[in-house]
Coordinates of N, CA and C in Angstrom, one line a residue:
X11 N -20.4 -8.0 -36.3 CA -20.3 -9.1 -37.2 C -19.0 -9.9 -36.9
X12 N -19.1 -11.1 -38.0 CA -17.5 -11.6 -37.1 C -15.9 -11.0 -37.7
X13 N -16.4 -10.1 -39.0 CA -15.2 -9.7 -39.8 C -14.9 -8.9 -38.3
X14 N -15.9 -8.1 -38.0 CA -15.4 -6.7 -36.9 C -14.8 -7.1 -35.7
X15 N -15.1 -8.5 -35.5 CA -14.8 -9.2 -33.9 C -13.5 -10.0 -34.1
X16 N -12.8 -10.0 -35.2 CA -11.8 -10.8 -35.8 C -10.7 -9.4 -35.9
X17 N -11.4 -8.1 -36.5 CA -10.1 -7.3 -36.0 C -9.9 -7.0 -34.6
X18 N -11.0 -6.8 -34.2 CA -10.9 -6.3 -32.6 C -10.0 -7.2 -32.2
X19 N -10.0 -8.7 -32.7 CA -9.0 -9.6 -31.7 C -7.5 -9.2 -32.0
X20 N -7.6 -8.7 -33.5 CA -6.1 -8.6 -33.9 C -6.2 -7.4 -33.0
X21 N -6.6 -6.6 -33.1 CA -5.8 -5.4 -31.8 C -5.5 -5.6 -31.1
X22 N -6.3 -6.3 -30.4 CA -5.9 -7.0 -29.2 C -5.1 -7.2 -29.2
X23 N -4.6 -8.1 -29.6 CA -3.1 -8.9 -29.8 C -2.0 -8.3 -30.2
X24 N -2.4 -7.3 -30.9 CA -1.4 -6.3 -31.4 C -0.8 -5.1 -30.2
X25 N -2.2 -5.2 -29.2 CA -1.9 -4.2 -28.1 C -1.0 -5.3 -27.2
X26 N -1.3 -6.4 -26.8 CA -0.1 -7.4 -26.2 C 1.5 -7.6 -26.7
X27 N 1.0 -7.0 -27.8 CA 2.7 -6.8 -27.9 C 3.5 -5.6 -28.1
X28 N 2.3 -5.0 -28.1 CA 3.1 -3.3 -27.6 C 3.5 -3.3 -26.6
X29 N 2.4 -3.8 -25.5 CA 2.5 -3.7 -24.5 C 3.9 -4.5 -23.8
X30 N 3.7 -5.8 -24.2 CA 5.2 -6.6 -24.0 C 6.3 -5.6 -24.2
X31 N 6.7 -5.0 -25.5 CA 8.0 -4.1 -25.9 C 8.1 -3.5 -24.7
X32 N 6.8 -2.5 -24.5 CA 7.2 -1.6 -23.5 C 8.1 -2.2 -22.1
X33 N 7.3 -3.0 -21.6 CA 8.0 -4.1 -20.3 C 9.2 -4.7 -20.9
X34 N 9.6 -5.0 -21.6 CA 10.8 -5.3 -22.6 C 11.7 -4.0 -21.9
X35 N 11.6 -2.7 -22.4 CA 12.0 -1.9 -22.5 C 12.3 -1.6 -20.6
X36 N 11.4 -1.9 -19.7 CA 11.7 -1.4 -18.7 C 12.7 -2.8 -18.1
X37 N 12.2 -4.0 -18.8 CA 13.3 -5.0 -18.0 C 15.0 -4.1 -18.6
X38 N 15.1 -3.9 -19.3 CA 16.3 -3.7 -20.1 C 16.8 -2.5 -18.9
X39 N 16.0 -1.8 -18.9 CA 16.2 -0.6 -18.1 C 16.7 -1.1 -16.2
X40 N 15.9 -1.9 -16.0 CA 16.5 -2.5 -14.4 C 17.4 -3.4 -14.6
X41 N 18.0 -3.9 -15.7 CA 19.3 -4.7 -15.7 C 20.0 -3.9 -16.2
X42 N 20.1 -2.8 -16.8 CA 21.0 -1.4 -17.0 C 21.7 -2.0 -18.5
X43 N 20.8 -2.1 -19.8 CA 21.6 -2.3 -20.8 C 21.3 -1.2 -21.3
X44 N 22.4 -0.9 -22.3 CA 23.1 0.3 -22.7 C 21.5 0.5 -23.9
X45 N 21.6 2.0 -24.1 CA 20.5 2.0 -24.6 C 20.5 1.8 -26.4
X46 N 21.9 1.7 -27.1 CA 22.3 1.2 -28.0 C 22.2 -0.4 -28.6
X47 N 22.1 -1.0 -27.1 CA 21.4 -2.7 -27.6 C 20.0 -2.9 -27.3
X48 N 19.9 -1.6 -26.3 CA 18.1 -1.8 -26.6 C 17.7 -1.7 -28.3
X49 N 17.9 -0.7 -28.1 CA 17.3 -0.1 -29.8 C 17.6 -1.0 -30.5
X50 N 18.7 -1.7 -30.5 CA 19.1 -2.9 -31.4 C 18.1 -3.9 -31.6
X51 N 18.2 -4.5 -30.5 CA 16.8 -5.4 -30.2 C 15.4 -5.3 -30.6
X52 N 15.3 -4.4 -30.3 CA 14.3 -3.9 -31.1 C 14.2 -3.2 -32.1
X53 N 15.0 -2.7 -33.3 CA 15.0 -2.9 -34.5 C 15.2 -4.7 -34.9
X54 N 15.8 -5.3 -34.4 CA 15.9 -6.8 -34.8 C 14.4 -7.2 -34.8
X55 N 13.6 -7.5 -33.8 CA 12.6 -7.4 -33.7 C 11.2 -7.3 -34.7
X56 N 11.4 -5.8 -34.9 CA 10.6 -4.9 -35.7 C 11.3 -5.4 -37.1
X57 N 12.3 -6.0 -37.1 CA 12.2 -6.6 -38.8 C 12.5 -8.1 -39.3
X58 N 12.1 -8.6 -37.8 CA 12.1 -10.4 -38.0 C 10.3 -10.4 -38.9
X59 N 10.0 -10.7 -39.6 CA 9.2 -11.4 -40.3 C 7.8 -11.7 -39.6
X60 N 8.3 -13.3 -39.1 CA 7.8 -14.3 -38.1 C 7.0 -13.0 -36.7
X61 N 7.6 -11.9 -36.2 CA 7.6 -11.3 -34.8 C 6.8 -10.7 -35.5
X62 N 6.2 -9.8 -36.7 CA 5.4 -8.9 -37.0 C 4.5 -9.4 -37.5
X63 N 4.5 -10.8 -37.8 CA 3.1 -11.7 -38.5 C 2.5 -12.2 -37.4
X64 N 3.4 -12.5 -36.6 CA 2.6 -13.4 -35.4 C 2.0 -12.6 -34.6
X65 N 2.5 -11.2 -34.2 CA 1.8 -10.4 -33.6 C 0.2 -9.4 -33.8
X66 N -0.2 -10.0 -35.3 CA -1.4 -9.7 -35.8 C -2.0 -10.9 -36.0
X67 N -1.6 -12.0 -35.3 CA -2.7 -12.9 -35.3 C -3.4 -13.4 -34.1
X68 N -4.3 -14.1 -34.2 CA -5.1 -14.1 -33.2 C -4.8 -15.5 -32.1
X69 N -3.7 -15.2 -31.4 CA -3.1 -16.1 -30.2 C -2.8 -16.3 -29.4
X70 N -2.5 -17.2 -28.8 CA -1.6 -17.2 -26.8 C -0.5 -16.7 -27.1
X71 N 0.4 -16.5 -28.3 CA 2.0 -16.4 -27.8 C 2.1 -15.0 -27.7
X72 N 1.2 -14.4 -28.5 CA 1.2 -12.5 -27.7 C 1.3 -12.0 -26.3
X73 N -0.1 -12.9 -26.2 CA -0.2 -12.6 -24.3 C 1.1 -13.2 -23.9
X74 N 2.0 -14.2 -24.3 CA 2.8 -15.1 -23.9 C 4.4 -14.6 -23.6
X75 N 4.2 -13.7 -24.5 CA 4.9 -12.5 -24.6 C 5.2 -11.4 -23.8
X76 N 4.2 -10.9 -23.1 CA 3.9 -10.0 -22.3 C 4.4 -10.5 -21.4
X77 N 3.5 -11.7 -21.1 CA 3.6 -12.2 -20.1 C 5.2 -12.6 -19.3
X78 N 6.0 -13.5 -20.2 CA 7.5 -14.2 -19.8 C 8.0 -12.8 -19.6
X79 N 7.8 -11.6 -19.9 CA 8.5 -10.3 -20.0 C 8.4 -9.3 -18.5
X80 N 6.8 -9.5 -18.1 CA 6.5 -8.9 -16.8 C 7.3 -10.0 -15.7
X81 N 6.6 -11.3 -16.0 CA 7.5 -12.5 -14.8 C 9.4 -12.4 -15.2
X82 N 9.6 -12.1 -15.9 CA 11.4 -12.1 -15.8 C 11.5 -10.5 -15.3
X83 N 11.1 -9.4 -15.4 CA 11.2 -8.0 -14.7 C 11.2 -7.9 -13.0
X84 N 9.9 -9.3 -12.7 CA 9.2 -9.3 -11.4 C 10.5 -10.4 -11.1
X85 N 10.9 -11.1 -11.5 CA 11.7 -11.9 -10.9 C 13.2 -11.1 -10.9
X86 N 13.9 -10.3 -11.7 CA 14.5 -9.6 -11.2 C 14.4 -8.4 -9.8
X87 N 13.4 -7.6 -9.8 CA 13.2 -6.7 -9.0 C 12.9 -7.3 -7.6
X88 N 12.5 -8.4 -7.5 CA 12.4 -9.3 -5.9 C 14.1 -10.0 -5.9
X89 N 14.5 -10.2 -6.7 CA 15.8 -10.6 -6.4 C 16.6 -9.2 -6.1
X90 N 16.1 -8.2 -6.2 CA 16.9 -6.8 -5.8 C 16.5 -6.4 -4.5
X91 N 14.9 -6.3 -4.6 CA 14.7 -5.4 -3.5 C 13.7 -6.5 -2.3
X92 N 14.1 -7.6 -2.7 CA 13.4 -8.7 -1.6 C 12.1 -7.8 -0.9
X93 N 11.5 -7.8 -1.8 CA 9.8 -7.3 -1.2 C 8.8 -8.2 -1.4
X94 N 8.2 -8.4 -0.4 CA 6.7 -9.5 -0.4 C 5.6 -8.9 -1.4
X95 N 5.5 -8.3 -1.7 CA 5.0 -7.5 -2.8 C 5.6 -8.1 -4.2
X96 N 6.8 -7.7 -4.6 CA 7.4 -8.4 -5.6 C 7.8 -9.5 -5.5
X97 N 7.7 -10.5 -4.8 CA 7.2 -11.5 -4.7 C 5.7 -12.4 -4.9
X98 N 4.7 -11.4 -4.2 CA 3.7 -11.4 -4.7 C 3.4 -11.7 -6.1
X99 N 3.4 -10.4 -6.9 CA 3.2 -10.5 -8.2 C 4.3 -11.1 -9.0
X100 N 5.1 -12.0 -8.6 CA 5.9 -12.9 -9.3 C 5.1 -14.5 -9.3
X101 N 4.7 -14.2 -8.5 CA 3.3 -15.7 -8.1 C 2.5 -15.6 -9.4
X102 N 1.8 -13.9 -8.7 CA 0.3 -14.0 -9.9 C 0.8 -14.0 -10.8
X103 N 2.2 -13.5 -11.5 CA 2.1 -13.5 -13.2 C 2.7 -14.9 -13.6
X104 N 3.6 -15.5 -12.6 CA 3.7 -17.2 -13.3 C 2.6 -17.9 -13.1
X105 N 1.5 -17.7 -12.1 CA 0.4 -17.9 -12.5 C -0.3 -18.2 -13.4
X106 N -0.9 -17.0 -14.0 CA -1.2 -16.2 -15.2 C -0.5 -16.8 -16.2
X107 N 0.6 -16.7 -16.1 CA 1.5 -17.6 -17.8 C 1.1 -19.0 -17.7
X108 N 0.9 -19.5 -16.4 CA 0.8 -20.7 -16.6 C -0.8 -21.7 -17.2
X109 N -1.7 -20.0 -16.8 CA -3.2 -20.4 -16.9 C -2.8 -19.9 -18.7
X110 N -2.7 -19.1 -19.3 CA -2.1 -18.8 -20.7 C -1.5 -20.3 -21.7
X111 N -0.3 -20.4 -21.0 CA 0.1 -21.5 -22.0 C 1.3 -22.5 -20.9
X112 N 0.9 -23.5 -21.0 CA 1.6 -24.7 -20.0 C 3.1 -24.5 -20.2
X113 N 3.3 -24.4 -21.6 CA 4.8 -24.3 -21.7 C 5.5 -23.5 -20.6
X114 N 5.1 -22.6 -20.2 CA 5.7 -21.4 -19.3 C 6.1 -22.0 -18.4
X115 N 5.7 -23.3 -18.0 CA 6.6 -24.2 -16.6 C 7.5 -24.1 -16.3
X116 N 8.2 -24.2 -18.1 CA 9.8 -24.4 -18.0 C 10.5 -23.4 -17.4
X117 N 9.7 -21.8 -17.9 CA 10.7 -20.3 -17.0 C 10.1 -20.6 -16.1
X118 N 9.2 -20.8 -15.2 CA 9.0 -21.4 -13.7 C 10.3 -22.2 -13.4
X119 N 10.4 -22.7 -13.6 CA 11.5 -24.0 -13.3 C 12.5 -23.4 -13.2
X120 N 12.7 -22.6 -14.0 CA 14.4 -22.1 -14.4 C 14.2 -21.0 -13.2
X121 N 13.0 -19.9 -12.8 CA 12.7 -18.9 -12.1 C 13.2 -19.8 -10.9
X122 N 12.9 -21.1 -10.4 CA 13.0 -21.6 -9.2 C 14.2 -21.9 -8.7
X123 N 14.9 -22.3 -9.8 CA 16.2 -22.4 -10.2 C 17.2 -21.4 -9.6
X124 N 16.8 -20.2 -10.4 CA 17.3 -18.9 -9.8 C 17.0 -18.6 -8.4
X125 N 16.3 -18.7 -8.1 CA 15.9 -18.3 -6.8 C 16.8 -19.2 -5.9
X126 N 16.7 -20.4 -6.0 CA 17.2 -21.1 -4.8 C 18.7 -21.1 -4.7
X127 N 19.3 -21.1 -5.9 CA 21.0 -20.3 -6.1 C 21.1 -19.3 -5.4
X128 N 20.2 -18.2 -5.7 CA 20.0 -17.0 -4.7 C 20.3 -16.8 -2.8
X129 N 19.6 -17.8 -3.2 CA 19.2 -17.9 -1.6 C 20.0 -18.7 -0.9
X130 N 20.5 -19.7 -1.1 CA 21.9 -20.6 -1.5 C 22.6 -19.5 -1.1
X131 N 23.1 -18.7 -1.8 CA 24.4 -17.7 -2.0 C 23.9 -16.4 -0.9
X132 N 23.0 -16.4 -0.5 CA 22.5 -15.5 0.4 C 21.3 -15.5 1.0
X133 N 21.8 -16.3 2.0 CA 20.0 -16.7 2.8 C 19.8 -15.8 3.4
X134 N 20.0 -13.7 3.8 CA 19.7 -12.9 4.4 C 18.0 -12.8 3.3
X135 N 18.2 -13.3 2.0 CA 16.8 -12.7 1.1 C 15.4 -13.3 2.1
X136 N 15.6 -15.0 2.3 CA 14.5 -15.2 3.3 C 13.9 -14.7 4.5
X137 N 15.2 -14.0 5.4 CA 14.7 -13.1 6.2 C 14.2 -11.5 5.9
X138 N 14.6 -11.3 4.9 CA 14.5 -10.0 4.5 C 12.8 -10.0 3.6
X139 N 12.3 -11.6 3.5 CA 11.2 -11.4 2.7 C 10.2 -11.7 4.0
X140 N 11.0 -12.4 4.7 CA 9.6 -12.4 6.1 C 9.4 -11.2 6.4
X141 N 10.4 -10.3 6.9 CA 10.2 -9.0 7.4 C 9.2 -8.0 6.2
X142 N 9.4 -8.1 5.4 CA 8.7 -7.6 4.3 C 7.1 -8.0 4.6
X143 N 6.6 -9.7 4.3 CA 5.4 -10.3 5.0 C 4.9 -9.3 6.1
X144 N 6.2 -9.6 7.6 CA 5.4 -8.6 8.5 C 5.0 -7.1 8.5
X145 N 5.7 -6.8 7.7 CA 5.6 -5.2 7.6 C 4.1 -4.9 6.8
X146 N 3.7 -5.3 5.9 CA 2.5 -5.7 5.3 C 1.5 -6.0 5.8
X147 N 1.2 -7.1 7.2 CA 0.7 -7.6 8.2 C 0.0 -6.7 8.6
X148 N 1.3 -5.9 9.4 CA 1.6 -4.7 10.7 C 0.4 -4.0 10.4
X149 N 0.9 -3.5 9.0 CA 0.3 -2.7 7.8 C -1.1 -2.4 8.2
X150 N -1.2 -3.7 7.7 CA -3.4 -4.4 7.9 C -3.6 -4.9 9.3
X151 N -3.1 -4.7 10.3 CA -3.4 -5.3 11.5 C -3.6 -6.6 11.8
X152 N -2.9 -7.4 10.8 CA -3.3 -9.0 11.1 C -1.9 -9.7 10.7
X153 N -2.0 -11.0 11.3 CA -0.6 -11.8 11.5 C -1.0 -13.0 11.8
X154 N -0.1 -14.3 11.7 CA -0.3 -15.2 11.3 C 0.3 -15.7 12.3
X155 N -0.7 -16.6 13.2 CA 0.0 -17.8 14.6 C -0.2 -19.1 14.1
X156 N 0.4 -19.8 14.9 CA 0.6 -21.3 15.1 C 0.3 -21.9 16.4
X157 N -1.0 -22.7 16.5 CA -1.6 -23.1 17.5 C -1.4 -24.4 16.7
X158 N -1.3 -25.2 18.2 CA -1.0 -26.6 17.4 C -1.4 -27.1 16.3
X159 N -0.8 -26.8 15.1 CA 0.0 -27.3 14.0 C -1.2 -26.6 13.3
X160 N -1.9 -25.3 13.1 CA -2.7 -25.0 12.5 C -2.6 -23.3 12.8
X161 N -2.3 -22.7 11.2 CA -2.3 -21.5 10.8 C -3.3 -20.7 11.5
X162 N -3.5 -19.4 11.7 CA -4.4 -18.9 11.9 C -4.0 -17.4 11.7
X163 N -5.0 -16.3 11.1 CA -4.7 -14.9 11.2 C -5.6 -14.3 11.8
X164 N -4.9 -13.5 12.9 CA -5.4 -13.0 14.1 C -5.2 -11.6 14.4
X165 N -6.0 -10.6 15.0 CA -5.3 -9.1 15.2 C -3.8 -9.4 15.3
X166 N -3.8 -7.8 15.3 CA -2.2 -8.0 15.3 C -1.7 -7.8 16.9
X167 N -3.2 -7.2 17.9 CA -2.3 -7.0 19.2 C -2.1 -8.4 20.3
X168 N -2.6 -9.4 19.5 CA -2.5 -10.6 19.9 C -1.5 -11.6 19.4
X169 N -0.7 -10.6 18.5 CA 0.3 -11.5 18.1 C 1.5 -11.6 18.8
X170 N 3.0 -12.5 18.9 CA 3.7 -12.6 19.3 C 4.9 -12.0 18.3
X171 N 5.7 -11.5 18.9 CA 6.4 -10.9 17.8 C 6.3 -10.2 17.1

């Protein structure tokens, strides 16, 4: 019925923002805050009004939630450990935020922002993310040439380099 399809959504949505806290909780944890402003935060949280209404309703800003929370985690942890991997899934989830809700451009923007300061202040990250790419490659037996002006992925015992 649609009453039963109307809670199932609120769960839903209500599991999007558990789930967000939790990634909440591990971003807090890779930028090393004290576990006394975590809990803070979320008692603030857990008794804003607006955060516990909106999270039983049926919307984008739950997923939206989740979402800005995994992409600021993924965007720290590639600015740490420069892996093509966490780079990777820094792609799909601004992706994802972006197929979600347009607004999310703007932490794109600001993400890109960061990044290029980054790299600015330490261009070892770009080499340290190609090597990453090749290792990955090596991985799967395939690599990427340049034959006049056109990409191509090829075994890997034909590659150069």
């Amino acid at each position: 019925s649609e009453a039963a399809l109307t809670y199932l959504m609120r769960f839903l949505n209500i599991g999007l923002v558990v789930l967000g806290l939790v990634v909440l909780r591990k971003l807090f944890n890779e930028i090393k805050v004290k576990k006394i402003h975590q809990n803070l935060t979320f008692i603030v949280l857990a008794l804003t009004t607006m955060f516990v209404g909106v999270s039983a309703a049926v919307n984008y800003d739950n997923a939206i939630f989740l979402i800005v929370n995994l992409f600021l985690l993924e965007l720290i942890r590639f600015i740490k450990r420069r892996s093509a991997i966490d780079f990777m899934l820094l792609v799909v989830v601004g992706a994802l935020g972006m197929l979600v809700k347009y607004a999310f451009s703007t932490i794109i923007a600001a993400a890109f922002i960061i990044l290029l300061v980054q790299i600015v202040k330490d261009r070892k990250i770009l080499i340290d993310l190609k090597n990453s790419f090749k290792l990955i490659f090596k991985q799967q037996k395939y690599c990427f040439t340049h034959e006049r002006g056109v990409c191509h992925i090829v075994r890997w015992k034909s590659c150069s380099s």
